[in-house]
Coordinates of N, CA and C in Angstrom, one line a residue:
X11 N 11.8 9.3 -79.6 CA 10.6 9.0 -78.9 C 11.0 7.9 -77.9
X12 N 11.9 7.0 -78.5 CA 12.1 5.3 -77.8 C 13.0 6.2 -76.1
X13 N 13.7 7.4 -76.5 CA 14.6 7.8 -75.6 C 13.8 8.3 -74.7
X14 N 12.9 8.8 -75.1 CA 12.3 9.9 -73.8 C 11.5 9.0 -73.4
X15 N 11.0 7.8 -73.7 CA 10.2 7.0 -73.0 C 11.1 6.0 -72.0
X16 N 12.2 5.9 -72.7 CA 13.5 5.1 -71.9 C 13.9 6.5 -70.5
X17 N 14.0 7.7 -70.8 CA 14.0 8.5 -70.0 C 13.0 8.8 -68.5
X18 N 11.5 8.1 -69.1 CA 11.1 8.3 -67.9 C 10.2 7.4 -67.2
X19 N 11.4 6.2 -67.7 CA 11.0 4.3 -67.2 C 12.1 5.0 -66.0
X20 N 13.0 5.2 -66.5 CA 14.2 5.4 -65.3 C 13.4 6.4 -64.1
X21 N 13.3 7.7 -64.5 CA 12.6 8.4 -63.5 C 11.8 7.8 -62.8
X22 N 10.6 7.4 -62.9 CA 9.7 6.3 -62.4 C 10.4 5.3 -61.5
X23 N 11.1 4.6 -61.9 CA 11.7 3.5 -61.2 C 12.4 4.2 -59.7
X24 N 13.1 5.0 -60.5 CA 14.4 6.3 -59.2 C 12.9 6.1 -58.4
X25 N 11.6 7.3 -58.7 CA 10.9 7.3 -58.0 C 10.5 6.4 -56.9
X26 N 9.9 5.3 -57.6 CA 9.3 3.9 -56.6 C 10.5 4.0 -55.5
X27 N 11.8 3.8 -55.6 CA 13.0 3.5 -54.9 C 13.2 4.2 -53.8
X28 N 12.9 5.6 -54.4 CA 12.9 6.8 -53.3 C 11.9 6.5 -52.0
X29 N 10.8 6.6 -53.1 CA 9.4 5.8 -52.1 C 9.4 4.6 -50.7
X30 N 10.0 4.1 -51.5 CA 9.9 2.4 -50.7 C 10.8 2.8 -49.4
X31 N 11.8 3.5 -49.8 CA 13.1 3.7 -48.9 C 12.6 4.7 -47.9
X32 N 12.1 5.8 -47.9 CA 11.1 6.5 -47.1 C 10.9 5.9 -46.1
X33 N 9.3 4.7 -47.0 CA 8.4 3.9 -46.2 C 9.7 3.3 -45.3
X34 N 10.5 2.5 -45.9 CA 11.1 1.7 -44.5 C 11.8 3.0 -43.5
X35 N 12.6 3.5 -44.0 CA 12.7 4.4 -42.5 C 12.0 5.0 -41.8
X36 N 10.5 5.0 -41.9 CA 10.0 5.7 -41.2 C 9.3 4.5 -40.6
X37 N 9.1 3.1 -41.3 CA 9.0 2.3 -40.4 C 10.1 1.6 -39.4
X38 N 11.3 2.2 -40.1 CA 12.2 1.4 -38.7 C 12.2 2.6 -37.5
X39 N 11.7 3.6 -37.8 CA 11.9 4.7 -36.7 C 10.4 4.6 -35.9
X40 N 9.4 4.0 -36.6 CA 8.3 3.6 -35.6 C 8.3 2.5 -34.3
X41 N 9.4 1.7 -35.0 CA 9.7 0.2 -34.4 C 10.4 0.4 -33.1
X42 N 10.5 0.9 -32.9 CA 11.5 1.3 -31.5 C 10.4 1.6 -30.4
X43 N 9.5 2.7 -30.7 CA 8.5 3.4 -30.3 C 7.5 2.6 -29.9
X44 N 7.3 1.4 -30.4 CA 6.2 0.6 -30.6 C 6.6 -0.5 -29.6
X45 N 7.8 -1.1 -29.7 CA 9.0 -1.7 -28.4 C 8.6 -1.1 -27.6
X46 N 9.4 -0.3 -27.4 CA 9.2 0.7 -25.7 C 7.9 0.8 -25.0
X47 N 6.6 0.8 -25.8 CA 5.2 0.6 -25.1 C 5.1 0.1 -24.7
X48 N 5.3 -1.2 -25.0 CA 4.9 -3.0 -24.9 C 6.2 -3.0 -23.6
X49 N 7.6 -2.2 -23.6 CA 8.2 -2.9 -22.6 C 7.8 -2.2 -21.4
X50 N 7.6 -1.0 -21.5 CA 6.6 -0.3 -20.1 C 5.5 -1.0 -19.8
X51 N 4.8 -1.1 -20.6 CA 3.3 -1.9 -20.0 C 4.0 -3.0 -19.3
X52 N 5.2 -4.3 -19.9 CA 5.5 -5.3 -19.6 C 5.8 -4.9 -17.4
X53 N 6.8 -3.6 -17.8 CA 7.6 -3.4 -16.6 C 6.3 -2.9 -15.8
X54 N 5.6 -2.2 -15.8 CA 4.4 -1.9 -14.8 C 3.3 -3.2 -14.7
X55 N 3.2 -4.1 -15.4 CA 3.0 -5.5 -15.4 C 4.0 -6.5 -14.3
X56 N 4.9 -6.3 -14.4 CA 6.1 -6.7 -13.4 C 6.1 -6.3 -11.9
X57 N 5.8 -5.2 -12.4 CA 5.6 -4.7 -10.6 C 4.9 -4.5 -10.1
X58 N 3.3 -4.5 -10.8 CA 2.4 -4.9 -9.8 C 2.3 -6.1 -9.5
X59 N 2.9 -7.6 -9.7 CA 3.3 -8.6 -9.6 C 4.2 -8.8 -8.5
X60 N 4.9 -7.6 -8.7 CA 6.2 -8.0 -7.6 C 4.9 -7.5 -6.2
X61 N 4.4 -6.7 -6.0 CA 3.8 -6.0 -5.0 C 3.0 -6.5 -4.3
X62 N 2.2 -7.8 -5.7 CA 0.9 -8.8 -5.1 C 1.7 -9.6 -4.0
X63 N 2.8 -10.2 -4.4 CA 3.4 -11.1 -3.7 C 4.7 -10.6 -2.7
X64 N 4.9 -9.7 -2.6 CA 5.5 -9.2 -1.5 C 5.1 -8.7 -0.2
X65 N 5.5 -9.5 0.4 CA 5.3 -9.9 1.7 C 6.5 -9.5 3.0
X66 N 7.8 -9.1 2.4 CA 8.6 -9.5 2.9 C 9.1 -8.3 4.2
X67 N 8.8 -8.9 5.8 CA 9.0 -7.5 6.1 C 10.5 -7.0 6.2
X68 N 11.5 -7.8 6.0 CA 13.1 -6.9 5.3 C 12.7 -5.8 4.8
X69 N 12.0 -6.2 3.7 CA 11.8 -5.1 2.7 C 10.3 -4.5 2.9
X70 N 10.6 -3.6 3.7 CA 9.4 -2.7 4.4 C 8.4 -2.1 3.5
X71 N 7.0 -2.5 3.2 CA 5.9 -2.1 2.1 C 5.8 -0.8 2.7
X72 N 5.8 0.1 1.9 CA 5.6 1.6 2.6 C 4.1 2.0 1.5
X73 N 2.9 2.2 2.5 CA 1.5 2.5 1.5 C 1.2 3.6 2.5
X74 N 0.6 4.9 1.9 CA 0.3 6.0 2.2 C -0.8 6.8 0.9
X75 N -0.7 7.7 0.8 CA -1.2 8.3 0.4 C -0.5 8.8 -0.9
X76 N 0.9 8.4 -1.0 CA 1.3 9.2 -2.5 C 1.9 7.8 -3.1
X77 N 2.0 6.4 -1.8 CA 2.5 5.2 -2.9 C 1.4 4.4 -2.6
X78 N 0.9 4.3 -3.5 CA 0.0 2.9 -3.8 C 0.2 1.6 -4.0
X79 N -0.9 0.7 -3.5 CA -0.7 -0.7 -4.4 C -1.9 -1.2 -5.3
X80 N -0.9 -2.4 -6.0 CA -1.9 -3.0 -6.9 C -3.3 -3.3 -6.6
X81 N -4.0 -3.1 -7.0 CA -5.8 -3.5 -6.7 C -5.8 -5.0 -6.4
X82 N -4.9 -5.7 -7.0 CA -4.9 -7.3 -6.9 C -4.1 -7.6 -6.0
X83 N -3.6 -6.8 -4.9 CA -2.6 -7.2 -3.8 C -3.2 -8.5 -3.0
X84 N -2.8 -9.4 -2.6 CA -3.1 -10.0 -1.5 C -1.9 -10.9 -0.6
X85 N -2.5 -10.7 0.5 CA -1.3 -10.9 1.6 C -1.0 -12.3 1.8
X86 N 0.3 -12.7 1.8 CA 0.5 -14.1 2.0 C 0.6 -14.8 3.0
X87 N 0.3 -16.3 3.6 CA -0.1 -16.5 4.3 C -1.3 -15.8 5.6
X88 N -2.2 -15.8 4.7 CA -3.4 -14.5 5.3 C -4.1 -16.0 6.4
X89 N -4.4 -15.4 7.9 CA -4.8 -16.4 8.5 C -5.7 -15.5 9.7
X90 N -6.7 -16.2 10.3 CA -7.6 -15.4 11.0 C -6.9 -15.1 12.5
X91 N -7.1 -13.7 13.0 CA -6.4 -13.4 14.3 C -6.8 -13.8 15.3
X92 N -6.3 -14.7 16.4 CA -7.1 -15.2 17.6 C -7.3 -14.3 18.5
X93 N -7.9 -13.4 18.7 CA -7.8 -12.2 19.6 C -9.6 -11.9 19.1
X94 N -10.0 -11.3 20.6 CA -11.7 -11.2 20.8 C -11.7 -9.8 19.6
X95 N -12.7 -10.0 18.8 CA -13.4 -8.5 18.0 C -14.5 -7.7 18.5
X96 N -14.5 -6.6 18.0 CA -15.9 -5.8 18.0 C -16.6 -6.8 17.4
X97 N -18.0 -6.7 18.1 CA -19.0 -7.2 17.0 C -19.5 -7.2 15.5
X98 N -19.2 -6.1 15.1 CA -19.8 -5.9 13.6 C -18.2 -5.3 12.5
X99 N -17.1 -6.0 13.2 CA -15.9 -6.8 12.6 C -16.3 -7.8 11.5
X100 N -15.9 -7.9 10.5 CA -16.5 -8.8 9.5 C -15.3 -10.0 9.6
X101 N -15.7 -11.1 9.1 CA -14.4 -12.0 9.1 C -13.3 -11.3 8.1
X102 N -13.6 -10.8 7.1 CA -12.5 -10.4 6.2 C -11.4 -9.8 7.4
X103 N -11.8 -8.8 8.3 CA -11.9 -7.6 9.0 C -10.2 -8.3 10.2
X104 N -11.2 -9.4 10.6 CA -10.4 -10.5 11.5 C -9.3 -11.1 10.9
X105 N -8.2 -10.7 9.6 CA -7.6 -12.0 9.2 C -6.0 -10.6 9.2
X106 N -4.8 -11.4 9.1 CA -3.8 -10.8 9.0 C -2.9 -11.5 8.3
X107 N -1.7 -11.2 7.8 CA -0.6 -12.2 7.2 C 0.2 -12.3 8.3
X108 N 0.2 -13.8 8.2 CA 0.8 -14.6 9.2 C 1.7 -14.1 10.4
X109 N 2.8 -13.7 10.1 CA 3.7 -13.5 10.9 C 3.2 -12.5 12.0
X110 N 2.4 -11.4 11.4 CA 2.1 -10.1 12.3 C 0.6 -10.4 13.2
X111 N -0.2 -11.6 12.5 CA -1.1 -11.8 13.2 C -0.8 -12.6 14.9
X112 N 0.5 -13.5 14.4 CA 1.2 -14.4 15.8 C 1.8 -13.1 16.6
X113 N 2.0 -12.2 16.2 CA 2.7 -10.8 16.7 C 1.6 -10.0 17.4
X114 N 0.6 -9.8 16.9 CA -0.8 -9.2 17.5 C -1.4 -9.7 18.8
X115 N -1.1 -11.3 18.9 CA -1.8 -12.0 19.7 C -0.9 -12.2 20.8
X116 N 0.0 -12.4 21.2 CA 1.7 -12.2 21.6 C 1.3 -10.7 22.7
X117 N 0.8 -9.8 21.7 CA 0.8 -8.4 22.7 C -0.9 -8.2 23.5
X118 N -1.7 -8.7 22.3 CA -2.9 -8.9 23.2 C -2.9 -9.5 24.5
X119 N -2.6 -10.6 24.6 CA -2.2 -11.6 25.9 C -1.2 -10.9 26.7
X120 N 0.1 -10.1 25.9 CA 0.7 -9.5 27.8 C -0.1 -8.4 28.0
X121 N -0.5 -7.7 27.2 CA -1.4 -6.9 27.7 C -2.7 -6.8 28.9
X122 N -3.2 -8.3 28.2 CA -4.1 -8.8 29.3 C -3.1 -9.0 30.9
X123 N -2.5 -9.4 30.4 CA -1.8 -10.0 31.8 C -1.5 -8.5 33.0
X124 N -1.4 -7.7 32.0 CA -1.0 -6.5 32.8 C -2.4 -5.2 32.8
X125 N -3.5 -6.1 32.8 CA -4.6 -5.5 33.0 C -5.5 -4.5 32.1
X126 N -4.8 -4.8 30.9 CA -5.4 -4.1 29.8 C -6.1 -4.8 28.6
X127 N -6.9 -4.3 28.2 CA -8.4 -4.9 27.4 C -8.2 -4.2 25.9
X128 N -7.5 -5.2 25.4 CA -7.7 -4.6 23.7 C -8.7 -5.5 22.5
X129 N -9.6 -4.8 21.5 CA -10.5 -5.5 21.1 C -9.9 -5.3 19.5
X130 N -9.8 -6.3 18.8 CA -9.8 -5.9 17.5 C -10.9 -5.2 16.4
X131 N -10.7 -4.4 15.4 CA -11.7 -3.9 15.2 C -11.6 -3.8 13.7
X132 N -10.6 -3.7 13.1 CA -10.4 -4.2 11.7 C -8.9 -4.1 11.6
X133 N -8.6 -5.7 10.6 CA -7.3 -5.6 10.2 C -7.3 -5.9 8.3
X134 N -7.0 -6.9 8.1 CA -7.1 -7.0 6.1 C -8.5 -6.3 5.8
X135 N -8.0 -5.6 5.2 CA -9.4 -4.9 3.9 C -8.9 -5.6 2.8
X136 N -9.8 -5.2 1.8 CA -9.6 -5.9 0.6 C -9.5 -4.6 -0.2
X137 N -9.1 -4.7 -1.4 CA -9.3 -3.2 -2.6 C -10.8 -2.9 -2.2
X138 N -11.5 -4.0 -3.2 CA -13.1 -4.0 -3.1 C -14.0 -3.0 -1.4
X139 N -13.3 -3.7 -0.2 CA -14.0 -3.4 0.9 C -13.5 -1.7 1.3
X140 N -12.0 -1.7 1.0 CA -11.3 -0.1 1.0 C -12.3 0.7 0.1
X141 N -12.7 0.3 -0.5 CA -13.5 1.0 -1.8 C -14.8 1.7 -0.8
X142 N -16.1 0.3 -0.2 CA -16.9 0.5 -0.2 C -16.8 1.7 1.2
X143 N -15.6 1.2 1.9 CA -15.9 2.3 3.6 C -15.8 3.6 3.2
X144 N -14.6 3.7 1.8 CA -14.2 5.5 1.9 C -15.8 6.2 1.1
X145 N -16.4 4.9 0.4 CA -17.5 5.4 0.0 C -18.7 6.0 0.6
X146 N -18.8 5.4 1.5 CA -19.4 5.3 2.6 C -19.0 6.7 3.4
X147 N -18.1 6.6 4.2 CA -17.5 7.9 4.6 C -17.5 9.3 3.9
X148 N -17.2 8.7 2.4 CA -17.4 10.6 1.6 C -19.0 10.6 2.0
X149 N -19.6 9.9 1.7 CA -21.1 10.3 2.0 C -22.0 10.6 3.3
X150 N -21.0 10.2 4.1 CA -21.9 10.3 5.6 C -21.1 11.5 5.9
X151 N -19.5 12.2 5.7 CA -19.0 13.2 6.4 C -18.6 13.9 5.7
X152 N -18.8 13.9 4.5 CA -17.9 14.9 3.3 C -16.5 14.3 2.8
X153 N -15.9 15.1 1.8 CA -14.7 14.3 0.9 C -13.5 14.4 2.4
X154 N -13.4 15.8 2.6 CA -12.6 16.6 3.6 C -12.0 15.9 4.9
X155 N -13.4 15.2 5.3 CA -12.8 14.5 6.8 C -12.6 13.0 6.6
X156 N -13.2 12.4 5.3 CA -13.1 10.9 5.0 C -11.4 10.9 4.5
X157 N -11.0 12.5 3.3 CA -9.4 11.8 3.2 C -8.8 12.3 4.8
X158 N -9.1 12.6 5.5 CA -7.9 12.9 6.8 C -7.9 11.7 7.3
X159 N -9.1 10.4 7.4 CA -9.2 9.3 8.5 C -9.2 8.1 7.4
X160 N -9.7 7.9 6.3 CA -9.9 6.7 5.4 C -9.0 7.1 4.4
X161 N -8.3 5.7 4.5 CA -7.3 5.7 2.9 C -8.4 6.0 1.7
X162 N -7.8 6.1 1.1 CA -8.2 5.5 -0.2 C -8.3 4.4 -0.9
X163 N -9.3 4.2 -1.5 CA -9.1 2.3 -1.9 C -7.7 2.3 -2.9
X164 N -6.4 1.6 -3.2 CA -5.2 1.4 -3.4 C -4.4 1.9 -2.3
X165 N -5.2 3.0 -1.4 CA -3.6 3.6 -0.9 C -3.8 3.4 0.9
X166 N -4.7 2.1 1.2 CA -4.9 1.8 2.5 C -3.5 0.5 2.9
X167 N -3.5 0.9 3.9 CA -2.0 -0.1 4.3 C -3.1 -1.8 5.0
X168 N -4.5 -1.1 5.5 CA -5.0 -2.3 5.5 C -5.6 -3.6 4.7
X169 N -4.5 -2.7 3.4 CA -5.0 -4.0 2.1 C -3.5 -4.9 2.4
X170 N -2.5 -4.0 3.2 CA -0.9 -5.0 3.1 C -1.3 -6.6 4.2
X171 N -2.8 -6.3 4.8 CA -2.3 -7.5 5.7 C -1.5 -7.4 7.0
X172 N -0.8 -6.0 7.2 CA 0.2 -5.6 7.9 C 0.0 -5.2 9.3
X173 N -1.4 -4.6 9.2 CA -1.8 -3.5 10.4 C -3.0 -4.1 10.9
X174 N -3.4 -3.2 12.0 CA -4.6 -3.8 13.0 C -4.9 -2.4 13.8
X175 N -6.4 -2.1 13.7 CA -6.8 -1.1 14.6 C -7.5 -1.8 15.4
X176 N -7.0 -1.4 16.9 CA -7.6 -1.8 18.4 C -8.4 -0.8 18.8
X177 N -9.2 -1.1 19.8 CA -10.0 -0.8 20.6 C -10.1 -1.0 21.8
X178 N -10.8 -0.5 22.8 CA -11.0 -1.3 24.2 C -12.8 -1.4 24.1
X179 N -12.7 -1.6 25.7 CA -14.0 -2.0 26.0 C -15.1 -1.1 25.7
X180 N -14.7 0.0 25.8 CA -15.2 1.3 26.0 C -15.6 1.8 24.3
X181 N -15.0 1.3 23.6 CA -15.3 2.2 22.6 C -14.7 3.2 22.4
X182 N -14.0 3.6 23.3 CA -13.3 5.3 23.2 C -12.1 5.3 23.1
X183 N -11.4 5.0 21.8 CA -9.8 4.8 22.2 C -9.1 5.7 21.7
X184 N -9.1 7.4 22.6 CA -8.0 8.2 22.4 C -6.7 8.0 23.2
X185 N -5.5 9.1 23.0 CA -4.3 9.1 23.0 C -4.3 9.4 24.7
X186 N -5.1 9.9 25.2 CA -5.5 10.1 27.0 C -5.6 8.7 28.0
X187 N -6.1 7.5 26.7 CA -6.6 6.0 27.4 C -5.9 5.3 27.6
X188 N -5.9 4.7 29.4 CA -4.8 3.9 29.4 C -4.2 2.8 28.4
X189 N -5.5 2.5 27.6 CA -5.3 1.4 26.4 C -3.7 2.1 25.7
X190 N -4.6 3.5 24.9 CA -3.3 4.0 24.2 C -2.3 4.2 24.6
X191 N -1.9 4.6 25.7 CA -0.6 5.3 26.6 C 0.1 3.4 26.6
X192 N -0.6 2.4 26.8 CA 0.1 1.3 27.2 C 0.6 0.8 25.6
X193 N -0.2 0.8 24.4 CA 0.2 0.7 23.1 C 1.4 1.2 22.8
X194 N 1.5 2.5 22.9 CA 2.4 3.3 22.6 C 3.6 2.9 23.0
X195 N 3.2 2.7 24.0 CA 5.1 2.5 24.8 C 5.1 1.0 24.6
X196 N 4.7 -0.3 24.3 CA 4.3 -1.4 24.3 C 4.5 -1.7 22.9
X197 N 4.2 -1.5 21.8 CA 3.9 -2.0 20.8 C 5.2 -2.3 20.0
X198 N 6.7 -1.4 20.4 CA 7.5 -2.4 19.2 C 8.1 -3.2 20.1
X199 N 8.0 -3.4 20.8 CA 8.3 -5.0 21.3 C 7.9 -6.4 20.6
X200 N 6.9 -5.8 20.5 CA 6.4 -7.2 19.4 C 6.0 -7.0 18.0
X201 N 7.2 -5.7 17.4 CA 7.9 -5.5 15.3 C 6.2 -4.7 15.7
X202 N 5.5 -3.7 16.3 CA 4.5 -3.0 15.7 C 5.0 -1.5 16.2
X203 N 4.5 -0.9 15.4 CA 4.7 1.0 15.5 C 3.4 1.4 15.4
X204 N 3.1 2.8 16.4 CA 1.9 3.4 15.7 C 2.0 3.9 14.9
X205 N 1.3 3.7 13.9 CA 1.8 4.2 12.5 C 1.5 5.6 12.0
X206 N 0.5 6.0 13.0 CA 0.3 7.8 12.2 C 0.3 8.7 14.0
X207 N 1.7 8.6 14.1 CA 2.1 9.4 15.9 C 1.4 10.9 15.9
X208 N 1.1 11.2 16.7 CA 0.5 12.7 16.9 C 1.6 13.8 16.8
X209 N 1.5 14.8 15.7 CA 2.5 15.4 15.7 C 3.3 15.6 14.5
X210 N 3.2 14.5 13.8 CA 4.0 14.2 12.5 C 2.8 14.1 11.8
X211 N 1.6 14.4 11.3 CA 0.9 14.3 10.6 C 1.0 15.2 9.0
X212 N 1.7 16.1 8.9 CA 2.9 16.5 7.9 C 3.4 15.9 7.2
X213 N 4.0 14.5 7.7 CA 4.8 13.4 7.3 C 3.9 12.4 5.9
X214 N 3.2 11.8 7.3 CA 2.2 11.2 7.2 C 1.1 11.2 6.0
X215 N 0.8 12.4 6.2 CA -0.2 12.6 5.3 C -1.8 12.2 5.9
X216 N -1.4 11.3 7.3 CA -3.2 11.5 7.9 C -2.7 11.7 9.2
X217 N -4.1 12.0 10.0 CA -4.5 12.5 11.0 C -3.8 11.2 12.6
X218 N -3.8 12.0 13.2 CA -3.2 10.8 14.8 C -4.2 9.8 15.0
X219 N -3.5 8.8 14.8 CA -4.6 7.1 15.5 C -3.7 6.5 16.1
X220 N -4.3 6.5 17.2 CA -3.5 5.6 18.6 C -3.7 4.7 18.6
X221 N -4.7 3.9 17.8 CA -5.4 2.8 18.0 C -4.8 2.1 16.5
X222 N -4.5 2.7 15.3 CA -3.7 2.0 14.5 C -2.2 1.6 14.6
X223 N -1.7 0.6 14.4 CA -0.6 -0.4 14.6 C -0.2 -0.9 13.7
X224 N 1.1 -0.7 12.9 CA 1.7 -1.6 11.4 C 3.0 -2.2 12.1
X225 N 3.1 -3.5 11.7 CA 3.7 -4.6 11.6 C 5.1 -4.1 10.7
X226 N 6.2 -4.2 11.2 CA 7.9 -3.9 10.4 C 8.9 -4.9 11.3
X227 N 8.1 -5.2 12.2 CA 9.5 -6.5 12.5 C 10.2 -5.7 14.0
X228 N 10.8 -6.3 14.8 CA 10.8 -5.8 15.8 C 12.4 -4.8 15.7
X229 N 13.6 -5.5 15.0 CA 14.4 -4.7 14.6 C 13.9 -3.3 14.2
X230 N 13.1 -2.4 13.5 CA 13.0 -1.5 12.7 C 11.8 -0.6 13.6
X231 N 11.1 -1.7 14.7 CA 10.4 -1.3 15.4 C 10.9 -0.2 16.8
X232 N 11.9 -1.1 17.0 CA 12.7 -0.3 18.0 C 13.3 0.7 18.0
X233 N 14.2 0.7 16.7 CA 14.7 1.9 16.3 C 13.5 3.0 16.2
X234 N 12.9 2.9 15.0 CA 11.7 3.8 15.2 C 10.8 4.7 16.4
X235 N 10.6 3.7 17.1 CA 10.2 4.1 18.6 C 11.1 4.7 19.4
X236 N 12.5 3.9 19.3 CA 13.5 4.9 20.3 C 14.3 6.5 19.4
X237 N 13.9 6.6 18.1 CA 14.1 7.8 17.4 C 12.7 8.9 17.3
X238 N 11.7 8.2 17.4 CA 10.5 9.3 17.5 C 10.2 8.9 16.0
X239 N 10.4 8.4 15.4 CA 10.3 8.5 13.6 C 8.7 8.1 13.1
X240 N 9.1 8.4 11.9 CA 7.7 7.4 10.8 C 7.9 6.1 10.3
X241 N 7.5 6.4 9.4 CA 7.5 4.8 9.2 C 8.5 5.2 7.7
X242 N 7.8 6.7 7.3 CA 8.1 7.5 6.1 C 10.0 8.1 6.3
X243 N 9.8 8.6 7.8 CA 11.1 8.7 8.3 C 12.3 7.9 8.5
X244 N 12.0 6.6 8.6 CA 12.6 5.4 8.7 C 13.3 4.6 7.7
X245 N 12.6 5.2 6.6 CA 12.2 4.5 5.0 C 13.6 5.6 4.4
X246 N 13.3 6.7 4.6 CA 14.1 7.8 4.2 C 15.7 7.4 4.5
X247 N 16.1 7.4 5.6 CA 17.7 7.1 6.1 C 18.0 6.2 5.8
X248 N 17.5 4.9 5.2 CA 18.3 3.9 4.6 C 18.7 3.5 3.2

């Protein structure tokens, strides 16, 4: 009797052992798994960080329609553009990061000089204000014509601080107006491109604006302009 109870104290025990040793391997094979979440979240925590605070035009922000940015982006050294606005321009509307806003005003002024009338008409959006215009837009023209002309709130380049849509006096700024014909051939002289050329909207991903202008520095500007490129094209060869 003492044996077969000695018999299956042992069993029992083996058991528990089997048990316990299980539990831990299948807790050390959770552990890894559990790691790796926490370091992804860390790394996409990282780089919407890196994105808030990147500014740098070396390193060319490319925002479109298939790369986004952080909702918490904001542009560094953000300072208001001295150049005349549309009226119903918001201050937000008027402000640019630094470097491109002294670049804007630079071309406004020879412009003037050479008898052309450019009006600012929006440059920094915010996530929040990207939000409210495309909202705005799906509802006044349909989904259809708001994605060919309005980013989307994350995927507007007017949250980088970077860019500036002009106007003239008129109100009417197509690719026909002397405004735009003088932009065009004008603009990287002082690091700006038009950023969605007529023609390349394939590329792009939106529709021809002559009147939109992004900020890359006058090196990258030139090239661009004297190759015909994008901004997407530009980004590609190096």
């Amino acid at each position: 009797m003492k044996k077969f109870k000695l018999i299956g104290a042992i069993i029992l025990v083996v058991f528990i052992s089997v048990f316990i040793s299980k539990e831990r391997l299948l807790k050390k094979d959770k552990d890894p798994i559990v790691v790796a979440q926490h370091d992804s979240e860390q790394d996409v925590e990282a780089n919407s960080q890196n994105k808030n605070h990147s500014n740098s035009i070396s390193n060319i922000l490319l925002v479109n329609k298939t790369n986004g940015i952080s909702k918490n982006y904001t542009p560094e050294n953000i300072t208001k553009v001295n150049i005349p606005f549309v009226e119903e321009a918001t201050e937000e509307e008027k402000q640019m990061a630094g470097e491109p806003a002294k670049a804007v005003e630079d071309l406004v002024k020879q412009a003037n000089s050479e008898g052309i009338q450019f009006l600012g008409s929006s440059a920094y959006r915010s996530y929040d204000t990207q939000l409210d215009t495309y909202t705005r837009r799906v509802k006044s023209q349909g989904r259809e014509k708001a994605d060919a002309y309005v980013a989307k709130p994350g995927y507007s380049e007017h949250q980088t601080g970077l860019c500036i849509d002009l106007t003239n006096p008129e109100r009417w700024f197509v690719g026909s107006t002397k405004e735009a014909k003088w932009l065009a051939e004008n603009a990287h002289k002082f690091g700006f491109i038009i950023r969605y050329p007529e023609g390349k909207e394939d590329i792009t991903g939106t529709a021809y604006e002559p009147w939109h202008i992004r900020y890359v520095g006058k090196d990258a500007a030139e090239e661009i302009y004297s190759k015909g490129l994008t901004l997407e094209e530009y980004l590609q060869n190096k």
